[in-house]
PDB file of C-alpha atoms in Angstrom:
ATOM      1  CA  UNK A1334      14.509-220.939 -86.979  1.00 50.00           C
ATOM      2  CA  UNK A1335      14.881-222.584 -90.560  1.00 50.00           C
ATOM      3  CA  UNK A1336      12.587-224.050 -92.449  1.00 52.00           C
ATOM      4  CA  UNK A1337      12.953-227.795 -91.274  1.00 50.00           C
ATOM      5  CA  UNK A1338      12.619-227.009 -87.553  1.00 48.00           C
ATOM      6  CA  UNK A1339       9.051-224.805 -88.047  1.00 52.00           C
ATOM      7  CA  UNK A1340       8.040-227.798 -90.582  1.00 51.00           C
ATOM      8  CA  UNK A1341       8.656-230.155 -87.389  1.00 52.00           C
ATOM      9  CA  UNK A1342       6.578-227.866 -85.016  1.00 52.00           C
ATOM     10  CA  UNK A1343       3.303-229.416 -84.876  1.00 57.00           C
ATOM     11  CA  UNK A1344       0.815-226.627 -84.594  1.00 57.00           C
ATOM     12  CA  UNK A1345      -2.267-227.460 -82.529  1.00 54.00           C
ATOM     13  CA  UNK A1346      -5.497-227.808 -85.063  1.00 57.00           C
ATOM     14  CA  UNK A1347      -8.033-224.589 -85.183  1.00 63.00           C
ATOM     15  CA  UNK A1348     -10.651-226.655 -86.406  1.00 69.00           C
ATOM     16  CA  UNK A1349     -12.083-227.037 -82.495  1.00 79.00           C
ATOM     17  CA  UNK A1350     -11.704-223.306 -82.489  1.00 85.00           C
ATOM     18  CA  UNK A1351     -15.078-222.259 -82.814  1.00 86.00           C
ATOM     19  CA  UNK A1352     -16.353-224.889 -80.367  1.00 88.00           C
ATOM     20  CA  UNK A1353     -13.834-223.656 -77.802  1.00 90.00           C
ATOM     21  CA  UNK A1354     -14.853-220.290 -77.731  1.00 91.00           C
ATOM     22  CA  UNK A1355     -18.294-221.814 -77.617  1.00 92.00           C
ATOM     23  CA  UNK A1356     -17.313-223.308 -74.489  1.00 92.00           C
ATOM     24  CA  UNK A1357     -15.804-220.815 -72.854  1.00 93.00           C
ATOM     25  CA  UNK A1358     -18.975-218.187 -73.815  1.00 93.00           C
ATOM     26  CA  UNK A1359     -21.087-220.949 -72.088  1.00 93.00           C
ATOM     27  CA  UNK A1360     -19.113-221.411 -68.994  1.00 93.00           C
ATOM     28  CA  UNK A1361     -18.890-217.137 -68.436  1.00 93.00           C
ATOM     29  CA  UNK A1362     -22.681-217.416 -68.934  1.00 94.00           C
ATOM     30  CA  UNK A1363     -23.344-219.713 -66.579  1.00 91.00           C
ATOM     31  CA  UNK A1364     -20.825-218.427 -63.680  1.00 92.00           C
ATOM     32  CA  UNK A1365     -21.708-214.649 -63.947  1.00 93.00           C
ATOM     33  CA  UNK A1366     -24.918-215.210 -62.505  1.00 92.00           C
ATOM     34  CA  UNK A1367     -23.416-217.332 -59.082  1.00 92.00           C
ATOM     35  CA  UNK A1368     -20.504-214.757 -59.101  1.00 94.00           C
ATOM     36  CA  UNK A1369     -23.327-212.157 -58.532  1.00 93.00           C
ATOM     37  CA  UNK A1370     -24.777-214.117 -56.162  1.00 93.00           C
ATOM     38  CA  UNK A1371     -20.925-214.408 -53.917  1.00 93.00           C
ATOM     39  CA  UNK A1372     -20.454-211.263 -54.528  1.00 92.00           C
ATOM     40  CA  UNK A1373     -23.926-209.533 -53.475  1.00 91.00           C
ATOM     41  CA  UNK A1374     -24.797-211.843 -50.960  1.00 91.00           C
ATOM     42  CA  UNK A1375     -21.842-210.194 -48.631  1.00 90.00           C
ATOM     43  CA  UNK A1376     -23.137-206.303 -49.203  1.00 88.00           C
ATOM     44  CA  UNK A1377     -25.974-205.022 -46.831  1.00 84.00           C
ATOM     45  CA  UNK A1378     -28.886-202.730 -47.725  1.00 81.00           C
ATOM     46  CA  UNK A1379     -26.935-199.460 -48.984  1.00 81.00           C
ATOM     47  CA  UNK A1380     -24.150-201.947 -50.688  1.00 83.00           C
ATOM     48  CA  UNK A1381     -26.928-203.228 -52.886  1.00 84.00           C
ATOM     49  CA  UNK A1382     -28.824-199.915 -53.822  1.00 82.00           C
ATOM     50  CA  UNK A1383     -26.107-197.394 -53.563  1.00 78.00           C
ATOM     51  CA  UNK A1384     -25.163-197.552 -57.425  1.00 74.00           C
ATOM     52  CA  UNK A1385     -21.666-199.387 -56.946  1.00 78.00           C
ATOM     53  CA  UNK A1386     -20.200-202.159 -59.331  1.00 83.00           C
ATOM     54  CA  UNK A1387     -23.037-205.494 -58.805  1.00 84.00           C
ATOM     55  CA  UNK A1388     -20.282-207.551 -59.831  1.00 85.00           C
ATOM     56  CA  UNK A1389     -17.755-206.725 -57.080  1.00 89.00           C
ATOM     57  CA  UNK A1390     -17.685-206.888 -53.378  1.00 87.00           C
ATOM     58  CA  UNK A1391     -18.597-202.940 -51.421  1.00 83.00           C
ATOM     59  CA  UNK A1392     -16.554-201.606 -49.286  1.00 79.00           C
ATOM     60  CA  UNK A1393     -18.091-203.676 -46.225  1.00 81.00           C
ATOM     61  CA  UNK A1394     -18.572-207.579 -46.594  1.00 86.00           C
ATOM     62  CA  UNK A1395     -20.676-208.794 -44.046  1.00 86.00           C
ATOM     63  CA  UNK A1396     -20.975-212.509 -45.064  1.00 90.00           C
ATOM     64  CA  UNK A1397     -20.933-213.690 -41.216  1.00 92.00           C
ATOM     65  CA  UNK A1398     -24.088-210.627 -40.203  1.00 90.00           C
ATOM     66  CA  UNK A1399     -26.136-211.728 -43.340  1.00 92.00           C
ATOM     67  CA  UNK A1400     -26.005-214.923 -42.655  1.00 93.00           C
ATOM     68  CA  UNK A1401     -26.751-214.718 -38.782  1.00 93.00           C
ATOM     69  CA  UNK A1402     -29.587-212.276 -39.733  1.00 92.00           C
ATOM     70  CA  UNK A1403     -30.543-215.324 -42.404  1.00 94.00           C
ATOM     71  CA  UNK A1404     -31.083-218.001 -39.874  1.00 95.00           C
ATOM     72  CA  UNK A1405     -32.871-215.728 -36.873  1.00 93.00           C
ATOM     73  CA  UNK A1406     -35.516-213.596 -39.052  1.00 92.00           C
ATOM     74  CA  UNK A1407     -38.956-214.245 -38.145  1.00 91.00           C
ATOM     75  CA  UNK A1408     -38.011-217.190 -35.324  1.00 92.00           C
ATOM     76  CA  UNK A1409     -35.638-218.907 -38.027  1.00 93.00           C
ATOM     77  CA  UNK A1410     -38.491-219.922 -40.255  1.00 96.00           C
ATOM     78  CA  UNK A1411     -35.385-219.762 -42.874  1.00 96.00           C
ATOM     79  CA  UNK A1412     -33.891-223.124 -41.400  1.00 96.00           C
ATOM     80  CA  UNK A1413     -37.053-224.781 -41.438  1.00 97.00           C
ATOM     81  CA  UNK A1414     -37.309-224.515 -45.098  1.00 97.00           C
ATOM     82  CA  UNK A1415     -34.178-225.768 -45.232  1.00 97.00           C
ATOM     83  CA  UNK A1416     -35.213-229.316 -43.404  1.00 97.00           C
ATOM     84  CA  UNK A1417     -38.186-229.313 -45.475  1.00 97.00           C
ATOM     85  CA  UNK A1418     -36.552-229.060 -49.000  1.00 97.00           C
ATOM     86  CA  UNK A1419     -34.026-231.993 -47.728  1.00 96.00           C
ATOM     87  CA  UNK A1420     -36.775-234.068 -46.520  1.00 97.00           C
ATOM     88  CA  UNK A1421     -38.674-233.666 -49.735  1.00 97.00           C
ATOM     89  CA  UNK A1422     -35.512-234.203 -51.606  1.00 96.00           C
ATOM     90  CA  UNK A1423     -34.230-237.186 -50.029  1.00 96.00           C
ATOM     91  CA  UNK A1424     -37.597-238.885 -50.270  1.00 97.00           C
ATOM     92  CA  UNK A1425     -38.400-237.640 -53.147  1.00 96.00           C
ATOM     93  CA  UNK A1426     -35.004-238.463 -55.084  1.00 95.00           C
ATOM     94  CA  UNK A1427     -34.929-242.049 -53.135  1.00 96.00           C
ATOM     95  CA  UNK A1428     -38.093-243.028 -53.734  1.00 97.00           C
ATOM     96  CA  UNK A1429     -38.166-241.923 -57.455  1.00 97.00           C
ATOM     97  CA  UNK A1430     -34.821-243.490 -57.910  1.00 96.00           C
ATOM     98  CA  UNK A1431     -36.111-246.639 -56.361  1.00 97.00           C
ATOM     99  CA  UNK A1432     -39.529-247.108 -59.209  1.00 96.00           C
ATOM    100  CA  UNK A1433     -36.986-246.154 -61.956  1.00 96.00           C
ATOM    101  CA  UNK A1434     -34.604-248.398 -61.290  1.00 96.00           C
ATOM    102  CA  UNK A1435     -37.451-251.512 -60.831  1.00 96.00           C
ATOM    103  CA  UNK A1436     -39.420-250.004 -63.635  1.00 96.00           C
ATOM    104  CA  UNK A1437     -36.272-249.411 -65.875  1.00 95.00           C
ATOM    105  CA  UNK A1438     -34.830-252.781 -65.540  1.00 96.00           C
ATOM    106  CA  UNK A1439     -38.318-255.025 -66.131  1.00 95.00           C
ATOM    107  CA  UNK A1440     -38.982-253.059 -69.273  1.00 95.00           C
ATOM    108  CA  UNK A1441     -35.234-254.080 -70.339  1.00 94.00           C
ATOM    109  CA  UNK A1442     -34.828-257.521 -69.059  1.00 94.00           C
ATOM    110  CA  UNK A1443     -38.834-258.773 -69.024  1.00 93.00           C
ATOM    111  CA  UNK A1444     -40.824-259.806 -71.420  1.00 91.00           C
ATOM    112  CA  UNK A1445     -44.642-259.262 -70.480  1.00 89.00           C
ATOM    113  CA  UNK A1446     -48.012-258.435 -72.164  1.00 88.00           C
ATOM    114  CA  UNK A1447     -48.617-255.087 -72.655  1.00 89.00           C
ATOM    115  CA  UNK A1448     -44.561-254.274 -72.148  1.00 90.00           C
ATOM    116  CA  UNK A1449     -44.095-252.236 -75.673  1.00 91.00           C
ATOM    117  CA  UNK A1450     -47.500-250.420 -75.253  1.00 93.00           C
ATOM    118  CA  UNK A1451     -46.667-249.144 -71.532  1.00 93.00           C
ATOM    119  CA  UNK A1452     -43.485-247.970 -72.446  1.00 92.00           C
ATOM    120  CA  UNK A1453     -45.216-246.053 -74.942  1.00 93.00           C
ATOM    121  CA  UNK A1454     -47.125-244.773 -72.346  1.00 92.00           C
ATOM    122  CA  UNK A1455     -43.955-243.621 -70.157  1.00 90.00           C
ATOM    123  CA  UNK A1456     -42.545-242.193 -73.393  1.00 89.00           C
ATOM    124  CA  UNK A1457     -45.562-240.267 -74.216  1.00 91.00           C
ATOM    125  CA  UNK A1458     -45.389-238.953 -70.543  1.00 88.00           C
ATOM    126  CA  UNK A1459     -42.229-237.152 -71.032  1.00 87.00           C
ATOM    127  CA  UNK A1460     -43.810-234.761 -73.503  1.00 89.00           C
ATOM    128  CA  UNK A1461     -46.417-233.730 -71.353  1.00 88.00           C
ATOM    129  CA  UNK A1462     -44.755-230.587 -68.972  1.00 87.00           C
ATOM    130  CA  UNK A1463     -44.888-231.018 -65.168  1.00 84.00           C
ATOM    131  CA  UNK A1464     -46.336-227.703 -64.812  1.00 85.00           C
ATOM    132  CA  UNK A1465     -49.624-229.409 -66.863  1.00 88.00           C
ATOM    133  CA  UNK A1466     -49.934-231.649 -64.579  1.00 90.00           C
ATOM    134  CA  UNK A1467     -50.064-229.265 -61.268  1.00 91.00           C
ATOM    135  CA  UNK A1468     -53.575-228.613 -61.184  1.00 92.00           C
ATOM    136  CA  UNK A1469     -55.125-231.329 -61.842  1.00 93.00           C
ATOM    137  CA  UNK A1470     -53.139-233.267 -59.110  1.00 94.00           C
ATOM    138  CA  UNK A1471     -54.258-230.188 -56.609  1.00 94.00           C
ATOM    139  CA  UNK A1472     -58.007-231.240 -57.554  1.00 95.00           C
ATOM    140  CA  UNK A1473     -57.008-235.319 -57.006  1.00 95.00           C
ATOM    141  CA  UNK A1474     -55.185-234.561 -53.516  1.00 95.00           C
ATOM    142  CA  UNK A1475     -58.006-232.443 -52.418  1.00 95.00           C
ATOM    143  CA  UNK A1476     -60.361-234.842 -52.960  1.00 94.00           C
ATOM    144  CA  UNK A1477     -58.550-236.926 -50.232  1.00 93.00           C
ATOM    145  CA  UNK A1478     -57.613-234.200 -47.980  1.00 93.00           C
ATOM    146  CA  UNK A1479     -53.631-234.263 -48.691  1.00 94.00           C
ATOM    147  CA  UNK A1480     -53.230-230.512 -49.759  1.00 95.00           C
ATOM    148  CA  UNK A1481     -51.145-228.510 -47.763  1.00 96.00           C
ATOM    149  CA  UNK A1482     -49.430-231.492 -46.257  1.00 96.00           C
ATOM    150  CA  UNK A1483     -46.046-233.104 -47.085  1.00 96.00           C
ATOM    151  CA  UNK A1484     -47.348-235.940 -48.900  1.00 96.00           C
ATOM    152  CA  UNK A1485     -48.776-233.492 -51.626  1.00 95.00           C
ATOM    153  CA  UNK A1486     -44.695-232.451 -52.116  1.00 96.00           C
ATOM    154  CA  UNK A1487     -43.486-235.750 -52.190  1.00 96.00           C
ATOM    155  CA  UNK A1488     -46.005-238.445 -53.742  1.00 96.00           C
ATOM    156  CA  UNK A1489     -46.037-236.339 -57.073  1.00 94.00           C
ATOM    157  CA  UNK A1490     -42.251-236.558 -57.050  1.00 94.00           C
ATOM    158  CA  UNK A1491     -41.945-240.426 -56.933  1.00 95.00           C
ATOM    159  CA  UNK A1492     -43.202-240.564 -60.719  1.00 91.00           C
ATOM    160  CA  UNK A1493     -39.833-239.917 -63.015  1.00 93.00           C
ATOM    161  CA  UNK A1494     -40.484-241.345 -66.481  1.00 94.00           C
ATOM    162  CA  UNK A1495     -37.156-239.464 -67.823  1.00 93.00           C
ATOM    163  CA  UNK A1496     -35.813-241.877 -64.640  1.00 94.00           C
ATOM    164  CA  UNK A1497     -37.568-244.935 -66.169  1.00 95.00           C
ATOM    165  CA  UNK A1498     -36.274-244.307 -69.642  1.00 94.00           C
ATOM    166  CA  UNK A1499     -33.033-243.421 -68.496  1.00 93.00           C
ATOM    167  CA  UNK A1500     -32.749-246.645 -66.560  1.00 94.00           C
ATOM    168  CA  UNK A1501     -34.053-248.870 -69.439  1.00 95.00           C
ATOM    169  CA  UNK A1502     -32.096-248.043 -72.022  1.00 93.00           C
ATOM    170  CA  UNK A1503     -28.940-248.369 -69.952  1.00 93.00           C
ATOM    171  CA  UNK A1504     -30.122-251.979 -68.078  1.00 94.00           C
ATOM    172  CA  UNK A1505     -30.320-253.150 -71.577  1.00 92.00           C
ATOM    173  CA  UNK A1506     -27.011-252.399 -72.628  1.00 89.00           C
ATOM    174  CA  UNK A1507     -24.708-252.476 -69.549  1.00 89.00           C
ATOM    175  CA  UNK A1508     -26.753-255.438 -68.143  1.00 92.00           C
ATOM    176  CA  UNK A1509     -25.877-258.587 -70.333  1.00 92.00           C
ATOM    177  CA  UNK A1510     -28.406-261.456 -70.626  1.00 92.00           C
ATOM    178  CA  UNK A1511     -25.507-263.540 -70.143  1.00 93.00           C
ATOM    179  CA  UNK A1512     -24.317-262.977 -66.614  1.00 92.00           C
ATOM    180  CA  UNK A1513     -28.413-262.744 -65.750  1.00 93.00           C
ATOM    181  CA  UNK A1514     -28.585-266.380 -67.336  1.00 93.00           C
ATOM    182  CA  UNK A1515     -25.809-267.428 -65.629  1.00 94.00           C
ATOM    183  CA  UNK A1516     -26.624-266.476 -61.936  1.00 92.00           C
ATOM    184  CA  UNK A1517     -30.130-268.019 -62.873  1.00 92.00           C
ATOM    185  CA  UNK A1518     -28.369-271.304 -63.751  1.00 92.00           C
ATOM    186  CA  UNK A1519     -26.759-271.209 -60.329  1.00 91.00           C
ATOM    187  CA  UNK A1520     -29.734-270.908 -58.119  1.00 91.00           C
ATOM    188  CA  UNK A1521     -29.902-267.126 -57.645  1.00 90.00           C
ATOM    189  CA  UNK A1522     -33.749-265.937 -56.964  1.00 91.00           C
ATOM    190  CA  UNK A1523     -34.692-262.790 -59.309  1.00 93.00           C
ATOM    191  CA  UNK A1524     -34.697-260.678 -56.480  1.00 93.00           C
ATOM    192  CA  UNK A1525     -31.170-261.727 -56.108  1.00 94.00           C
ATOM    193  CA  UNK A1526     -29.887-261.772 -59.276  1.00 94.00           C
ATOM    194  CA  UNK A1527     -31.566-257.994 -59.855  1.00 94.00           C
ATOM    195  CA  UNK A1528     -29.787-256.519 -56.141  1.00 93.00           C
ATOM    196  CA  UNK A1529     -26.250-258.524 -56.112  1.00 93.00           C
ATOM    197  CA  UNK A1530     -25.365-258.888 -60.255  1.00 92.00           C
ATOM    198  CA  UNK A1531     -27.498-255.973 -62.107  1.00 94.00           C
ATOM    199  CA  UNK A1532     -27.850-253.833 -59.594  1.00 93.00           C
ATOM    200  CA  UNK A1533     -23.459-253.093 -59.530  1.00 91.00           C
ATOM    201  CA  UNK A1534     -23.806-253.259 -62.683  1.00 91.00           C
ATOM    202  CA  UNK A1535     -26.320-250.260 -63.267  1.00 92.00           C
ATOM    203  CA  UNK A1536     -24.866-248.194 -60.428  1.00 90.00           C
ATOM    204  CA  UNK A1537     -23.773-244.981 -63.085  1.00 89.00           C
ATOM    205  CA  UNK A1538     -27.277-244.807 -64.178  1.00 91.00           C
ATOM    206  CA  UNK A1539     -28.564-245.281 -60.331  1.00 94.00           C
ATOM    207  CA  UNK A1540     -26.662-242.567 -59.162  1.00 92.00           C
ATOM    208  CA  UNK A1541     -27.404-239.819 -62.451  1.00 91.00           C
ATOM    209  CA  UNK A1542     -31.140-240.793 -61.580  1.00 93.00           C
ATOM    210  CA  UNK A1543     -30.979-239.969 -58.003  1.00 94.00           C
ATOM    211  CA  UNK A1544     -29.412-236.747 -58.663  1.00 92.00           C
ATOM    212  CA  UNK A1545     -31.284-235.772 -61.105  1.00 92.00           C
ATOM    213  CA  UNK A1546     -34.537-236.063 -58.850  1.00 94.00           C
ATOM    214  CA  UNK A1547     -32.960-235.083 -55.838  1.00 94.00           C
ATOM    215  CA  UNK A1548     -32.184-232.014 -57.658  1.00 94.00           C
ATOM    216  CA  UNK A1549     -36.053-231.570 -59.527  1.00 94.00           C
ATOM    217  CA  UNK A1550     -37.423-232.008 -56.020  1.00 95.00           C
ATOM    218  CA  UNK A1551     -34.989-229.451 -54.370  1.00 96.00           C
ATOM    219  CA  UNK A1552     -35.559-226.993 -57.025  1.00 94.00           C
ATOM    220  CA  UNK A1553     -39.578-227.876 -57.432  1.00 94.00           C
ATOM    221  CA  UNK A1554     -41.697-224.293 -57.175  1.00 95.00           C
ATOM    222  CA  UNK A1555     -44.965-224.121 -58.892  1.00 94.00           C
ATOM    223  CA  UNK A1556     -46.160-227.833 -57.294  1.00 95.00           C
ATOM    224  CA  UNK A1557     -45.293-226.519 -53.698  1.00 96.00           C
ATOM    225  CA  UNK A1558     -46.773-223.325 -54.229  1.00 95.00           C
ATOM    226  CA  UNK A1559     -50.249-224.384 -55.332  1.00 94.00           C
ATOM    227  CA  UNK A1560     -50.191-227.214 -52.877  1.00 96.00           C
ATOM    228  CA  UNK A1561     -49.082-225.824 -49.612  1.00 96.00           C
ATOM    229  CA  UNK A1562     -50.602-223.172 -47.562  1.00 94.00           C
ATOM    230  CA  UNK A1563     -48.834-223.200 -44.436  1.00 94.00           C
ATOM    231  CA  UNK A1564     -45.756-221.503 -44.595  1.00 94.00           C
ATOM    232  CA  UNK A1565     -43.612-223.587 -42.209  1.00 95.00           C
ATOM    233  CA  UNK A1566     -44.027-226.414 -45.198  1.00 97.00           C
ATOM    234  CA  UNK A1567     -42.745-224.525 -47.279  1.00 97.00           C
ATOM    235  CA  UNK A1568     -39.404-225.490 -49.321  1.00 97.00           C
ATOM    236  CA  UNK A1569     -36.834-222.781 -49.617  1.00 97.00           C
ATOM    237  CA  UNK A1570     -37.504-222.107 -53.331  1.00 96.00           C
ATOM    238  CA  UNK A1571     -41.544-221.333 -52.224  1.00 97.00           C
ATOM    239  CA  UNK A1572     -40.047-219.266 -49.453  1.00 96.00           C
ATOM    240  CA  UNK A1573     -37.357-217.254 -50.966  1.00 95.00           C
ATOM    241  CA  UNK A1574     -40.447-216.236 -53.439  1.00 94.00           C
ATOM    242  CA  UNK A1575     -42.674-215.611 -50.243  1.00 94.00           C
ATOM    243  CA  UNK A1576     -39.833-212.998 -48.861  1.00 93.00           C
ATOM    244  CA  UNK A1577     -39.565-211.463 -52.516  1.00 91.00           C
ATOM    245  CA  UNK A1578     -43.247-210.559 -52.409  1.00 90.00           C
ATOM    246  CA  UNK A1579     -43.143-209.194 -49.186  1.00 89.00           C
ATOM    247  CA  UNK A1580     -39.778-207.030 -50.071  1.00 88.00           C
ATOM    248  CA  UNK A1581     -41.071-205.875 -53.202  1.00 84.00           C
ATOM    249  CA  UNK A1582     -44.295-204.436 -51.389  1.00 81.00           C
ATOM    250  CA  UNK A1583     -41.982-203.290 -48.685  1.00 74.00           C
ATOM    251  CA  UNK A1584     -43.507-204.602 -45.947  1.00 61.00           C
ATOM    252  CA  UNK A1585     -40.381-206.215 -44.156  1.00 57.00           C
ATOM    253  CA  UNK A1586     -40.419-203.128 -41.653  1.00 55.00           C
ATOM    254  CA  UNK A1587     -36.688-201.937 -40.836  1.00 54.00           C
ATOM    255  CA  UNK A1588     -35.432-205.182 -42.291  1.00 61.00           C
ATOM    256  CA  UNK A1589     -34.141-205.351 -45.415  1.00 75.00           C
ATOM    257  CA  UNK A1590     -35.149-208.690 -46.612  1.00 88.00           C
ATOM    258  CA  UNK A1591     -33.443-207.873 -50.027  1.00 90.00           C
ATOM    259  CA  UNK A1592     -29.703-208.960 -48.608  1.00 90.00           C
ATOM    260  CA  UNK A1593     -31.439-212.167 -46.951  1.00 93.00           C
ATOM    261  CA  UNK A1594     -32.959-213.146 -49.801  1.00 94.00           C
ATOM    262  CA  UNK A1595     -29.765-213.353 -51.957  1.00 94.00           C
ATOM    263  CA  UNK A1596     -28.138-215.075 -48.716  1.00 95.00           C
ATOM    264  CA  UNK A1597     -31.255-217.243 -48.859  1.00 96.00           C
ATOM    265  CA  UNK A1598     -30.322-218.241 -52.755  1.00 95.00           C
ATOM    266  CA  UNK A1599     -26.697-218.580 -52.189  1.00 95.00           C
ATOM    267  CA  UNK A1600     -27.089-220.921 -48.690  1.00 96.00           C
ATOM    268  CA  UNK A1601     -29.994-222.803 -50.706  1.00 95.00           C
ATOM    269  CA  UNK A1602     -26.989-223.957 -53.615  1.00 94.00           C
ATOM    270  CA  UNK A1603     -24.544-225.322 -51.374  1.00 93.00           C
ATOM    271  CA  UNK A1604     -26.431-228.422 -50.454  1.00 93.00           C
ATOM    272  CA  UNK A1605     -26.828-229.102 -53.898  1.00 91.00           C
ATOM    273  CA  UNK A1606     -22.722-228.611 -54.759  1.00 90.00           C
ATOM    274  CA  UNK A1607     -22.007-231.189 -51.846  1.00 91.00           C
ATOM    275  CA  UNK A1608     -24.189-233.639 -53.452  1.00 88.00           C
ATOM    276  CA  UNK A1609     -23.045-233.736 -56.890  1.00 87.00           C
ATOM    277  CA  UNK A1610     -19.413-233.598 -55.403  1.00 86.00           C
ATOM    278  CA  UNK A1611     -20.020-236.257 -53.346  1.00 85.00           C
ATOM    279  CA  UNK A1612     -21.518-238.441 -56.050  1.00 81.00           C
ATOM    280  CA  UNK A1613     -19.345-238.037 -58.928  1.00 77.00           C
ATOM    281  CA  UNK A1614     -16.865-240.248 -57.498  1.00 74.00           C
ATOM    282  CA  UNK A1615     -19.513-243.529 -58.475  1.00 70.00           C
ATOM    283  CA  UNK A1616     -20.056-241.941 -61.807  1.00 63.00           C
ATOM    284  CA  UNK A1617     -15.681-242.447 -62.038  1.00 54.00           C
ATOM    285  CA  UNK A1618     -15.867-245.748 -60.571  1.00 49.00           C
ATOM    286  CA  UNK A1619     -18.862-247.366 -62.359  1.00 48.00           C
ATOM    287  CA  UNK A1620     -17.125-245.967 -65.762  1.00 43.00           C
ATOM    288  CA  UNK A1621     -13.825-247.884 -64.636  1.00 40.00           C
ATOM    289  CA  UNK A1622     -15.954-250.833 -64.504  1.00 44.00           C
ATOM    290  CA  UNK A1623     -17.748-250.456 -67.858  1.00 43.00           C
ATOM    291  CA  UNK A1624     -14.243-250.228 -69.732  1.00 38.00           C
ATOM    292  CA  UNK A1625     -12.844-253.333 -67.674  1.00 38.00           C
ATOM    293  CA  UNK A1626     -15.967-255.219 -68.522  1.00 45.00           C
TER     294      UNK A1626
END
């Protein structure tokens, strides 16, 4: 090759390099652990503890007897924590998307007394942990005798400020006073103005805040745990842990909860993939509609 053609070969830059590799170390980090969950979730008792490679499949895969075994141990109690981490998910996520996105958009498009100093107030509640707060919401919902019931899962949930703050800064940029002005001028209500012209509008951040709860809820341990007795109200996170204890004492008889419990973890992800798959498509469309705007 002479020396004009290699001067006109455009080299790709190695200045992103470093971040690449980056990358990539970040993506093998976060897959190896669900690859051991495939992969382990198909072995039975002797796959698991007879000293093969954790990160490859045994010579018997047994996805279909694991998974039967899954969904009939101790009268199916494994389904039921399935309905009850979607029913404190989905009201949970709702109803915490729903006081965001009204919360969100008054700070942004209200002026009120008090409206700097009780944003302060949701900003100063993100620094405090959730785990914090745990206890002394145990104490409040015993007072009125709603421990150990689903209300103690869910009502804690509604509160989001990340969802409030999340939702104000983006109704005050994506939402122009203009267009809010305008539908004013031509006899739209607030309520309608806020559902038919900001709400479109705001859909992106609607949709990341619903998911994000949705997800908190689904995942939510340590509130469940230290409000719920009863072990049919459990979620699946509080009774995954629940079946850990017992396997670790080794008081699961002649079954070995270990290959159910991994089951357990690798059933309990998929509703979570079919959400965010199913979502993503508004997070496309509402960005088509910011860059036409």
């Amino acid at each position: 090759m002479s020396d004009r053609s290699r001067a006109g070969v455009r080299r790709p830059p190695q200045r992103h390099l470093p971040l690449q590799v980056l990358l990539g170390f970040l993506v093998v980090y976060f897959l190896v652990p669900f690859w051991w969950v495939i992969v382990n979730s198909s072995k039975d008792a002797p796959g698991l503890f007879g000293g093969g490679n954790t990160l490859w499949f045994a010579g018997r895969i047994d996805y279909l007897g694991n998974l039967e075994q899954l969904f009939t141990y101790d009268n199916g109690i494994y389904g039921r924590w399935i309905l009850n981490s979607t029913l404190y998910a989905l009201a949970g996520g709702v109803g915490a998307t729903v006081l965001a996105v009204m919360a969100g958009y008054g700070f942004a498009k209200y002026r009120f007394a008090a409206r700097r100093f009780s944003f302060a107030l949701v900003l100063g509640a993100l620094m405090v942990p959730a785990t914090a707060l745990v206890i002394p919401t145990f104490m409040m919902f015993s007072e009125f005798g709603l421990t150990n019931t689903i209300w103690a899962v869910i009502l804690p949930s509604l509160l989001n400020p990340f969802g409030v703050y999340l939702m104000h800064v983006y109704a005050r940029d994506a939402v122009p006073d203009e267009i809010l002005d305008a539908a004013r001028a031509d006899g739209a209500g607030e309520v309608r103005t806020f559902l038919q012209v900001a709400l479109p509008l705001m859909r992106p951040a609607v949709v990341t805040v619903l998911l994000l709860s949705a997800v908190a809820s689904w995942n939510n341990y340590f509130l469940p745990l230290a409000m719920l007795s009863d072990n049919r109200l459990f979620p699946v996170t509080v009774g995954l842990g629940l079946w850990q204890g017992i396997a670790s004492a080794n008081n699961a008889g002649s079954t070995s909860l270990w290959s159910l419990i991994i089951m357990g973890a690798l059933v309990s992800v998929v509703p979570l993939v079919i959400a965010f798959f199913t979502l993503q498509r508004h997070w496309r469309g509402g960005l088509s509609v910011g860059g036409l705007r």
